[in-house]
CSV table of N, CA and C in Angstrom, one decimal:
chain,number,residue,atom,x,y,z
A,83,MET,N,71.6,53.6,146.2
A,83,MET,CA,70.7,54.8,145.1
A,83,MET,C,71.9,54.4,143.9
A,84,SER,N,70.8,54.2,142.9
A,84,SER,CA,71.7,54.8,142.1
A,84,SER,C,72.5,55.4,141.3
A,85,THR,N,72.2,56.3,141.5
A,85,THR,CA,72.2,57.7,140.7
A,85,THR,C,72.3,59.1,141.4
A,86,LEU,N,73.0,59.5,141.3
A,86,LEU,CA,73.5,60.9,142.2
A,86,LEU,C,72.3,62.2,141.9
A,87,VAL,N,72.5,62.5,140.5
A,87,VAL,CA,71.9,63.5,140.8
A,87,VAL,C,71.1,63.1,138.7
A,88,ASN,N,69.8,64.3,138.8
A,88,ASN,CA,68.9,64.1,138.1
A,88,ASN,C,69.5,65.0,136.8
A,89,VAL,N,70.2,64.9,136.1
A,89,VAL,CA,70.6,65.7,134.7
A,89,VAL,C,70.2,65.7,133.5
A,90,PRO,N,69.5,67.2,133.3
A,90,PRO,CA,68.4,67.3,132.1
A,90,PRO,C,69.8,66.7,130.9
A,91,LYS,N,68.8,65.9,129.9
A,91,LYS,CA,69.7,65.4,128.6
A,91,LYS,C,70.0,66.6,127.3
A,92,ASN,N,69.8,67.6,128.0
A,92,ASN,CA,69.8,68.3,126.9
A,92,ASN,C,71.4,69.4,127.1
A,93,ARG,N,72.1,69.3,128.3
A,93,ARG,CA,73.1,70.3,128.2
A,93,ARG,C,73.8,69.7,127.8
A,94,ASN,N,75.3,70.6,126.9
A,94,ASN,CA,76.4,70.1,126.3
A,94,ASN,C,77.7,71.0,126.3
A,95,LEU,N,78.7,70.3,126.0
A,95,LEU,CA,79.9,71.1,125.9
A,95,LEU,C,80.1,71.3,124.8
A,96,ALA,N,80.2,72.9,123.8
A,96,ALA,CA,79.7,73.2,122.9
A,96,ALA,C,81.7,73.5,122.5
A,97,ASN,N,82.0,73.8,121.6
A,97,ASN,CA,83.0,74.2,121.0
A,97,ASN,C,83.3,75.5,121.5
A,98,SER,N,84.1,76.1,122.2
A,98,SER,CA,84.1,77.3,122.6
A,98,SER,C,84.7,78.6,121.8
A,99,ASN,N,85.8,77.3,120.6
A,99,ASN,CA,86.1,78.2,119.7
A,99,ASN,C,86.1,78.5,118.3
A,100,SER,N,84.5,78.3,118.2
A,100,SER,CA,84.4,77.9,116.9
A,100,SER,C,83.5,79.8,116.4
A,101,ASN,N,84.2,80.3,115.5
A,101,ASN,CA,83.2,81.5,115.1
A,101,ASN,C,83.2,81.6,113.8
A,102,GLN,N,82.6,80.4,113.1
A,102,GLN,CA,82.3,80.3,111.6
A,102,GLN,C,81.1,81.1,111.3
A,103,ASN,N,80.3,81.4,112.4
A,103,ASN,CA,79.3,82.2,111.8
A,103,ASN,C,80.2,84.0,111.3
A,104,PHE,N,80.6,84.1,112.4
A,104,PHE,CA,81.5,85.4,112.4
A,104,PHE,C,82.4,86.1,112.0
A,105,PRO,N,81.7,86.9,111.0
A,105,PRO,CA,82.8,87.5,109.8
A,105,PRO,C,84.0,87.8,110.5
A,106,MET,N,85.3,87.6,109.7
A,106,MET,CA,86.9,88.4,110.2
A,106,MET,C,86.6,88.9,109.4
A,107,LEU,N,87.5,90.3,110.3
A,107,LEU,CA,87.1,91.7,109.7
A,107,LEU,C,88.9,91.8,109.3
A,108,THR,N,89.1,92.5,108.4
A,108,THR,CA,90.6,92.7,108.5
A,108,THR,C,90.7,94.0,108.4
A,109,ARG,N,90.4,95.0,108.0
A,109,ARG,CA,90.6,96.0,107.4
A,109,ARG,C,89.2,97.2,108.0
A,110,LEU,N,89.8,98.2,108.0
A,110,LEU,CA,88.5,99.4,108.7
A,110,LEU,C,88.1,99.2,107.6
A,111,GLU,N,88.2,99.5,106.5
A,111,GLU,CA,86.4,99.7,105.5
A,111,GLU,C,85.5,98.6,105.4
A,112,ASP,N,86.2,97.2,105.9
A,112,ASP,CA,85.6,95.9,105.6
A,112,ASP,C,84.5,96.6,106.7
A,113,ILE,N,84.4,97.1,108.2
A,113,ILE,CA,83.8,96.9,108.9
A,113,ILE,C,83.0,98.4,108.7
A,114,ILE,N,83.5,99.3,108.1
A,114,ILE,CA,82.4,100.7,107.6
A,114,ILE,C,81.5,99.9,106.4
A,115,ASN,N,81.9,99.5,105.9
A,115,ASN,CA,80.6,99.1,104.7
A,115,ASN,C,79.7,97.7,104.5
A,116,ARG,N,80.5,97.0,105.7
A,116,ARG,CA,79.5,96.0,106.7
A,116,ARG,C,78.3,96.4,107.0
A,117,GLU,N,77.2,95.9,106.9
A,117,GLU,CA,76.0,96.5,107.8
A,117,GLU,C,76.2,96.0,109.1
A,118,LEU,N,75.9,97.0,109.9
A,118,LEU,CA,76.5,96.2,111.8
A,118,LEU,C,75.4,95.8,112.3
A,119,PRO,N,74.3,95.5,112.1
A,119,PRO,CA,73.2,94.6,112.4
A,119,PRO,C,73.7,93.3,112.2
A,120,SER,N,73.9,92.8,111.2
A,120,SER,CA,74.4,91.3,110.6
A,120,SER,C,75.4,90.5,111.6
A,121,ILE,N,76.3,92.0,111.9
A,121,ILE,CA,77.3,91.0,112.9
A,121,ILE,C,76.4,91.1,114.5
A,122,PHE,N,75.8,91.9,115.1
A,122,PHE,CA,75.7,91.5,116.4
A,122,PHE,C,74.3,90.8,116.2
A,123,THR,N,73.7,90.1,114.7
A,123,THR,CA,72.5,89.5,115.6
A,123,THR,C,73.1,88.0,115.1
A,124,THR,N,74.4,87.6,115.3
A,124,THR,CA,74.9,86.2,115.0
A,124,THR,C,74.9,85.6,116.2
A,125,ASP,N,74.6,84.7,115.9
A,125,ASP,CA,74.3,83.6,117.4
A,125,ASP,C,76.0,83.7,118.2
A,126,PHE,N,76.3,84.5,119.5
A,126,PHE,CA,77.2,84.7,119.7
A,126,PHE,C,77.2,83.6,121.0
A,127,ASN,N,76.7,82.6,121.2
A,127,ASN,CA,76.3,81.4,122.3
A,127,ASN,C,77.1,79.8,122.4
A,128,THR,N,78.2,80.6,121.8
A,128,THR,CA,79.5,79.1,121.3
A,128,THR,C,80.4,79.2,122.6
A,129,GLY,N,79.9,79.3,123.6
A,129,GLY,CA,81.2,78.6,125.3
A,129,GLY,C,80.3,77.4,125.8
A,130,PRO,N,80.9,77.1,126.6
A,130,PRO,CA,80.7,76.1,127.2
A,130,PRO,C,79.2,76.5,128.3
A,131,THR,N,78.5,76.0,128.1
A,131,THR,CA,77.6,75.7,129.2
A,131,THR,C,77.7,75.7,130.2
A,132,LEU,N,77.4,73.4,130.5
A,132,LEU,CA,77.9,73.3,131.6
A,132,LEU,C,78.5,71.9,131.0
A,133,PRO,N,79.7,71.5,131.8
A,133,PRO,CA,80.7,70.0,131.0
A,133,PRO,C,79.8,69.0,131.4
A,134,LYS,N,80.0,67.9,131.0
A,134,LYS,CA,79.1,66.6,130.4
A,134,LYS,C,79.5,65.5,131.7
A,135,VAL,N,79.3,64.9,132.5
A,135,VAL,CA,79.7,64.6,133.6
A,135,VAL,C,78.7,62.9,133.1
A,136,ASN,N,80.2,61.7,133.4
A,136,ASN,CA,79.2,60.6,134.0
A,136,ASN,C,79.5,60.4,135.0
A,137,ILE,N,78.8,59.3,135.5
A,137,ILE,CA,78.2,58.7,137.1
A,137,ILE,C,78.6,57.2,137.2
A,138,SER,N,79.2,56.9,137.5
A,138,SER,CA,79.9,54.9,137.8
A,138,SER,C,79.0,54.8,139.3
A,139,GLU,N,79.1,53.5,139.5
A,139,GLU,CA,79.1,52.9,141.2
A,139,GLU,C,79.9,51.2,140.5
A,140,THR,N,80.6,51.3,141.9
A,140,THR,CA,81.0,49.7,141.6
A,140,THR,C,80.8,49.5,143.5
A,141,THR,N,81.1,48.5,143.8
A,141,THR,CA,80.8,47.8,145.2
A,141,THR,C,80.8,48.8,145.5
A,142,ASP,N,82.5,49.1,145.7
A,142,ASP,CA,82.8,50.0,146.9
A,142,ASP,C,82.6,52.0,146.5
A,143,ALA,N,82.4,52.7,145.1
A,143,ALA,CA,82.1,53.8,145.4
A,143,ALA,C,81.2,54.2,143.9
A,144,PHE,N,81.2,55.9,144.1
A,144,PHE,CA,80.9,55.9,143.5
A,144,PHE,C,81.7,56.7,142.8
A,145,THR,N,81.3,56.8,141.2
A,145,THR,CA,82.6,58.2,140.6
A,145,THR,C,82.2,59.0,139.7
A,146,ILE,N,82.9,60.3,140.1
A,146,ILE,CA,82.1,61.2,138.8
A,146,ILE,C,83.2,61.6,137.9
A,147,GLU,N,83.0,61.6,136.8
A,147,GLU,CA,83.8,62.3,136.0
A,147,GLU,C,83.3,63.5,134.8
A,148,MET,N,84.1,64.3,134.6
A,148,MET,CA,83.5,65.5,134.4
A,148,MET,C,84.2,65.9,133.0
A,149,ALA,N,84.6,66.3,132.3
A,149,ALA,CA,85.2,67.0,130.8
A,149,ALA,C,84.9,67.9,130.9
A,150,VAL,N,86.9,68.2,131.3
A,150,VAL,CA,86.8,70.0,131.1
A,150,VAL,C,88.0,70.0,130.7
A,151,PRO,N,87.8,69.9,129.5
A,151,PRO,CA,89.3,69.8,128.6
A,151,PRO,C,89.6,71.7,128.8
A,152,GLY,N,91.2,71.5,128.7
A,152,GLY,CA,91.8,73.2,128.9
A,152,GLY,C,91.8,73.4,130.6
A,153,LEU,N,91.3,73.1,131.1
A,153,LEU,CA,91.2,73.4,132.4
A,153,LEU,C,92.3,72.9,133.3
A,154,LYS,N,92.8,73.7,134.5
A,154,LYS,CA,94.1,72.6,135.2
A,154,LYS,C,92.9,72.5,136.4
A,155,LYS,N,93.7,71.7,137.7
A,155,LYS,CA,93.8,71.5,138.6
A,155,LYS,C,93.6,72.7,139.7
A,156,SER,N,94.0,73.9,139.3
A,156,SER,CA,93.8,74.8,140.4
A,156,SER,C,92.8,75.6,139.5
A,157,ASP,N,92.1,75.8,139.0
A,157,ASP,CA,91.2,76.0,138.0
A,157,ASP,C,89.2,75.6,138.8
A,158,PHE,N,89.7,74.9,139.7
A,158,PHE,CA,88.3,74.0,140.4
A,158,PHE,C,88.1,74.6,141.8
A,159,ASN,N,87.3,74.9,142.0
A,159,ASN,CA,86.8,74.2,143.3
A,159,ASN,C,85.7,73.2,144.0
A,160,ILE,N,86.3,72.3,144.7
A,160,ILE,CA,84.8,71.6,145.0
A,160,ILE,C,84.8,71.4,146.2
A,161,ASP,N,83.8,71.7,146.6
A,161,ASP,CA,82.8,72.0,147.9
A,161,ASP,C,82.3,70.6,148.5
A,162,LEU,N,82.2,70.9,150.0
A,162,LEU,CA,81.1,69.4,150.4
A,162,LEU,C,80.1,70.2,151.1
A,163,ASP,N,78.5,70.2,151.5
A,163,ASP,CA,78.1,71.0,152.4
A,163,ASP,C,77.2,69.8,153.2
A,164,HIS,N,77.2,69.2,153.9
A,164,HIS,CA,76.9,68.4,154.4
A,164,HIS,C,76.4,67.1,153.5
A,165,ARG,N,75.8,66.9,152.8
A,165,ARG,CA,75.5,66.0,151.2
A,165,ARG,C,75.6,66.4,150.3
A,166,THR,N,75.6,68.1,150.2
A,166,THR,CA,75.8,68.4,149.1
A,166,THR,C,77.5,68.6,148.5
A,167,LEU,N,77.7,68.0,147.6
A,167,LEU,CA,78.9,68.7,146.5
A,167,LEU,C,78.8,69.2,145.3
A,168,SER,N,79.3,70.6,146.0
A,168,SER,CA,79.8,71.2,144.6
A,168,SER,C,80.9,71.6,143.7
A,169,ILE,N,81.0,71.9,142.5
A,169,ILE,CA,81.9,71.5,141.8
A,169,ILE,C,81.6,72.7,140.8
A,170,SER,N,82.9,73.7,141.3
A,170,SER,CA,82.7,74.9,140.2
A,170,SER,C,84.2,75.3,139.6
A,171,THR,N,84.1,76.4,139.0
A,171,THR,CA,85.5,77.1,138.1
A,171,THR,C,84.9,78.5,137.8
A,172,GLU,N,85.6,79.2,137.5
A,172,GLU,CA,86.0,80.4,137.5
A,172,GLU,C,87.2,81.1,136.6
A,173,THR,N,86.9,80.8,135.2
A,173,THR,CA,88.3,81.3,134.9
A,173,THR,C,88.3,83.1,133.8
A,174,ARG,N,89.4,83.5,134.0
A,174,ARG,CA,89.6,85.1,132.9
A,174,ARG,C,91.1,85.1,132.3
A,175,GLU,N,90.8,85.5,131.5
A,175,GLU,CA,92.1,86.1,130.6
A,175,GLU,C,92.2,87.4,131.2
A,176,ASP,N,93.4,87.7,131.1
A,176,ASP,CA,93.4,89.2,131.2
A,176,ASP,C,93.9,89.7,130.3
A,177,SER,N,92.9,90.8,129.9
A,177,SER,CA,92.4,91.8,128.7
A,177,SER,C,93.8,92.7,128.8
A,178,GLN,N,94.8,93.2,129.7
A,178,GLN,CA,95.4,94.0,129.2
A,178,GLN,C,96.3,93.5,128.6
A,179,LYS,N,96.4,92.6,127.3
A,179,LYS,CA,97.8,92.4,126.8
A,179,LYS,C,98.4,93.4,126.0
A,180,SER,N,97.5,94.2,125.7
A,180,SER,CA,97.2,94.8,124.6
A,180,SER,C,97.1,96.0,124.5
A,181,LYS,N,97.7,97.1,124.5
A,181,LYS,CA,97.2,98.5,124.9
A,181,LYS,C,96.4,99.0,123.3
A,182,ALA,N,96.7,98.9,122.6
A,182,ALA,CA,96.4,99.0,121.5
A,182,ALA,C,94.8,99.4,120.9
A,183,ALA,N,94.2,99.9,120.6
A,183,ALA,CA,92.8,99.5,120.2
A,183,ALA,C,92.5,98.7,119.4
A,184,TYR,N,91.6,97.6,119.9
A,184,TYR,CA,91.5,96.3,118.5
A,184,TYR,C,90.0,97.1,117.8
A,185,ILE,N,89.7,96.1,116.6
A,185,ILE,CA,88.7,95.7,116.0
A,185,ILE,C,88.1,95.1,116.2
A,186,TYR,N,88.6,93.5,117.1
A,186,TYR,CA,87.7,92.7,116.7
A,186,TYR,C,88.6,92.1,117.9
A,187,ASN,N,87.8,91.5,118.9
A,187,ASN,CA,88.6,91.3,120.7
A,187,ASN,C,87.5,89.7,121.2
A,188,GLU,N,87.6,88.8,121.5
A,188,GLU,CA,86.8,87.7,122.3
A,188,GLU,C,87.7,88.3,124.1
A,189,PHE,N,86.0,88.2,124.6
A,189,PHE,CA,86.2,88.2,126.1
A,189,PHE,C,86.9,87.0,126.7
A,190,GLU,N,87.9,86.3,127.5
A,190,GLU,CA,87.5,85.5,127.5
A,190,GLU,C,87.4,85.0,129.3
A,191,TYR,N,86.5,84.5,129.5
A,191,TYR,CA,85.5,84.2,130.6
A,191,TYR,C,84.7,83.0,130.6
A,192,SER,N,85.2,82.5,131.7
A,192,SER,CA,84.1,81.1,131.3
A,192,SER,C,83.8,80.9,133.4
A,193,SER,N,82.6,80.2,133.6
A,193,SER,CA,82.3,79.8,134.7
A,193,SER,C,81.0,78.9,134.8
A,194,PHE,N,81.1,77.8,135.1
A,194,PHE,CA,80.0,77.1,135.8
A,194,PHE,C,79.9,76.6,137.4
A,195,ARG,N,78.9,76.0,137.4
A,195,ARG,CA,79.0,75.2,139.0
A,195,ARG,C,77.8,74.0,139.0
A,196,ARG,N,78.3,73.2,139.2
A,196,ARG,CA,77.5,71.6,139.4
A,196,ARG,C,77.5,71.4,141.0
A,197,THR,N,76.0,70.8,140.9
A,197,THR,CA,76.0,70.5,142.6
A,197,THR,C,75.2,69.2,142.4
A,198,PHE,N,76.0,68.0,143.0
A,198,PHE,CA,74.8,66.8,143.6
A,198,PHE,C,74.9,66.3,144.8
A,199,THR,N,73.9,65.8,145.0
A,199,THR,CA,73.1,65.0,146.6
A,199,THR,C,73.7,63.6,146.2
A,200,LEU,N,74.9,63.7,147.7
A,200,LEU,CA,75.4,62.5,147.6
A,200,LEU,C,74.0,61.4,148.4
A,201,PRO,N,74.6,60.4,148.5
A,201,PRO,CA,73.5,59.6,149.1
A,201,PRO,C,74.2,59.4,150.7
A,202,GLU,N,73.7,58.6,151.5
A,202,GLU,CA,74.1,58.6,153.0
A,202,GLU,C,75.2,57.8,152.8
A,203,CYS,N,75.4,57.0,152.0
A,203,CYS,CA,76.7,55.8,152.4
A,203,CYS,C,77.9,56.0,151.9
A,204,VAL,N,78.0,57.5,151.1
A,204,VAL,CA,78.9,57.9,151.3
A,204,VAL,C,80.4,58.5,152.0
A,205,ASN,N,81.6,57.9,152.3
A,205,ASN,CA,82.0,58.3,153.4
A,205,ASN,C,82.6,59.7,153.3
A,206,ASP,N,82.3,60.7,153.2
A,206,ASP,CA,82.8,61.9,153.0
A,206,ASP,C,84.3,62.2,153.2
A,207,LYS,N,84.7,61.5,153.8
A,207,LYS,CA,85.9,61.5,155.0
A,207,LYS,C,87.0,61.6,154.5
A,208,LYS,N,86.5,60.3,152.9
A,208,LYS,CA,88.4,59.8,152.3
A,208,LYS,C,87.2,60.3,150.7
A,209,ILE,N,86.9,60.9,150.6
A,209,ILE,CA,86.6,61.6,149.4
A,209,ILE,C,88.3,62.2,148.4
A,210,LYS,N,88.0,61.9,147.5
A,210,LYS,CA,89.8,62.1,146.4
A,210,LYS,C,89.5,62.5,144.8
A,211,ALA,N,89.9,63.4,144.6
A,211,ALA,CA,89.8,64.3,143.3
A,211,ALA,C,91.0,64.2,142.7
A,212,THR,N,91.1,63.9,141.2
A,212,THR,CA,92.4,63.9,140.2
A,212,THR,C,91.8,65.2,139.1
A,213,CYS,N,92.8,65.6,138.4
A,213,CYS,CA,92.5,65.8,137.1
A,213,CYS,C,93.6,65.7,136.0
A,214,ASN,N,93.3,65.5,135.0
A,214,ASN,CA,94.5,64.5,134.0
A,214,ASN,C,93.4,64.4,132.9
A,215,GLU,N,94.2,65.2,131.7
A,215,GLU,CA,94.4,64.8,130.3
A,215,GLU,C,92.5,65.3,130.0
A,216,GLY,N,92.2,66.5,130.7
A,216,GLY,CA,91.0,67.4,130.4
A,216,GLY,C,89.8,66.6,131.3
A,217,VAL,N,89.5,65.6,132.6
A,217,VAL,CA,89.4,64.8,133.0
A,217,VAL,C,89.1,64.8,134.6
A,218,LEU,N,87.9,65.9,135.2
A,218,LEU,CA,88.1,66.2,136.7
A,218,LEU,C,87.6,64.4,136.9
A,219,SER,N,88.2,63.8,138.1
A,219,SER,CA,87.8,62.6,138.6
A,219,SER,C,87.5,62.9,140.0
A,220,ILE,N,86.5,62.7,140.2
A,220,ILE,CA,86.2,62.7,141.9
A,220,ILE,C,85.8,60.6,142.0
A,221,LEU,N,86.2,60.5,143.4
A,221,LEU,CA,86.0,59.0,143.7
A,221,LEU,C,85.5,59.4,145.1
A,222,LEU,N,84.1,58.7,144.9
A,222,LEU,CA,83.1,59.0,146.5
A,222,LEU,C,83.0,58.2,146.8
A,223,PRO,N,84.2,57.1,148.0
A,223,PRO,CA,83.8,55.8,148.8
A,223,PRO,C,83.0,55.8,149.1
A,224,LYS,N,82.6,54.0,149.8
A,224,LYS,CA,81.1,54.0,150.4
A,224,LYS,C,81.7,53.4,151.8
A,225,LYS,N,81.1,53.7,152.4
A,225,LYS,CA,81.2,53.3,153.8
A,225,LYS,C,81.6,52.1,154.2
A,226,ASP,N,81.7,51.3,154.8
A,226,ASP,CA,82.0,49.6,155.0
A,226,ASP,C,81.1,49.5,154.9
A,227,GLU,N,79.8,49.7,155.9
A,227,GLU,CA,78.7,48.9,155.9
A,227,GLU,C,77.6,49.2,154.9
A,228,ALA,N,77.9,50.1,153.9
A,228,ALA,CA,76.8,50.1,153.2
A,228,ALA,C,77.7,49.5,151.5
A,229,LYS,N,78.6,49.0,152.1
A,229,LYS,CA,79.2,47.8,150.5
A,229,LYS,C,78.8,46.9,150.2
A,230,GLN,N,77.9,46.2,149.5
A,230,GLN,CA,77.7,44.8,149.3
A,230,GLN,C,78.5,43.7,149.7
A,231,LYS,N,78.2,43.1,150.6
A,231,LYS,CA,78.6,41.8,150.4
A,231,LYS,C,78.6,40.1,149.9
A,232,PRO,N,79.5,39.8,149.8
A,232,PRO,CA,79.3,38.9,148.2
A,232,PRO,C,78.5,37.7,149.0
A,233,PRO,N,77.6,37.1,148.5
A,233,PRO,CA,76.5,36.0,148.8
A,233,PRO,C,77.4,34.8,149.5
A,234,ARG,N,76.8,34.2,150.4
A,234,ARG,CA,77.4,33.2,151.8
A,234,ARG,C,76.5,32.3,151.9
A,235,ARG,N,76.8,31.2,152.0
A,235,ARG,CA,76.1,30.1,152.6
A,235,ARG,C,75.7,30.0,153.7
A,236,ILE,N,75.0,30.0,154.6
A,236,ILE,CA,74.0,29.5,155.6
A,236,ILE,C,74.1,28.3,156.2
A,237,LYS,N,75.0,27.4,157.2
A,237,LYS,CA,75.0,26.3,157.3
A,237,LYS,C,73.2,25.6,158.3
A,238,ILE,N,72.9,24.3,158.0
A,238,ILE,CA,71.4,24.8,159.1
A,238,ILE,C,72.2,23.8,160.5
A,239,SER,N,71.8,24.0,161.5
A,239,SER,CA,72.3,23.5,162.6
A,239,SER,C,71.4,22.7,163.1
């Protein structure tokens, strides 16, 4: 089996700090003088949807690499249930930093869950995960009997 999952091509990791379409409000008069409906019809979907994934295969293992900038290893839950590998995260920013009334504030919350059906040739007891420089890598070693053997010559007796 050369692929672990069929991933739609239209999934992308958007810039989560993009507010170029959202007006900067500096004074209370600016809020009162603006048309509120135009603020609320702005495209608010600027956060990440699902991180992009690369899946590679060698003779010894599969590797899943997931682009997760800004996240650390403690943000992830990686679970294995039979042959289903689930990668999920949920991050929240504490909104109690300031007791002052605010005019503009963005909630800090994001989550995702990706699942992969592993082929039977994966040795589930030796799966390892690392997170380094915004990339989560999961090594899925193959069972010894599933590893491709090099070609050999058979002597005729």
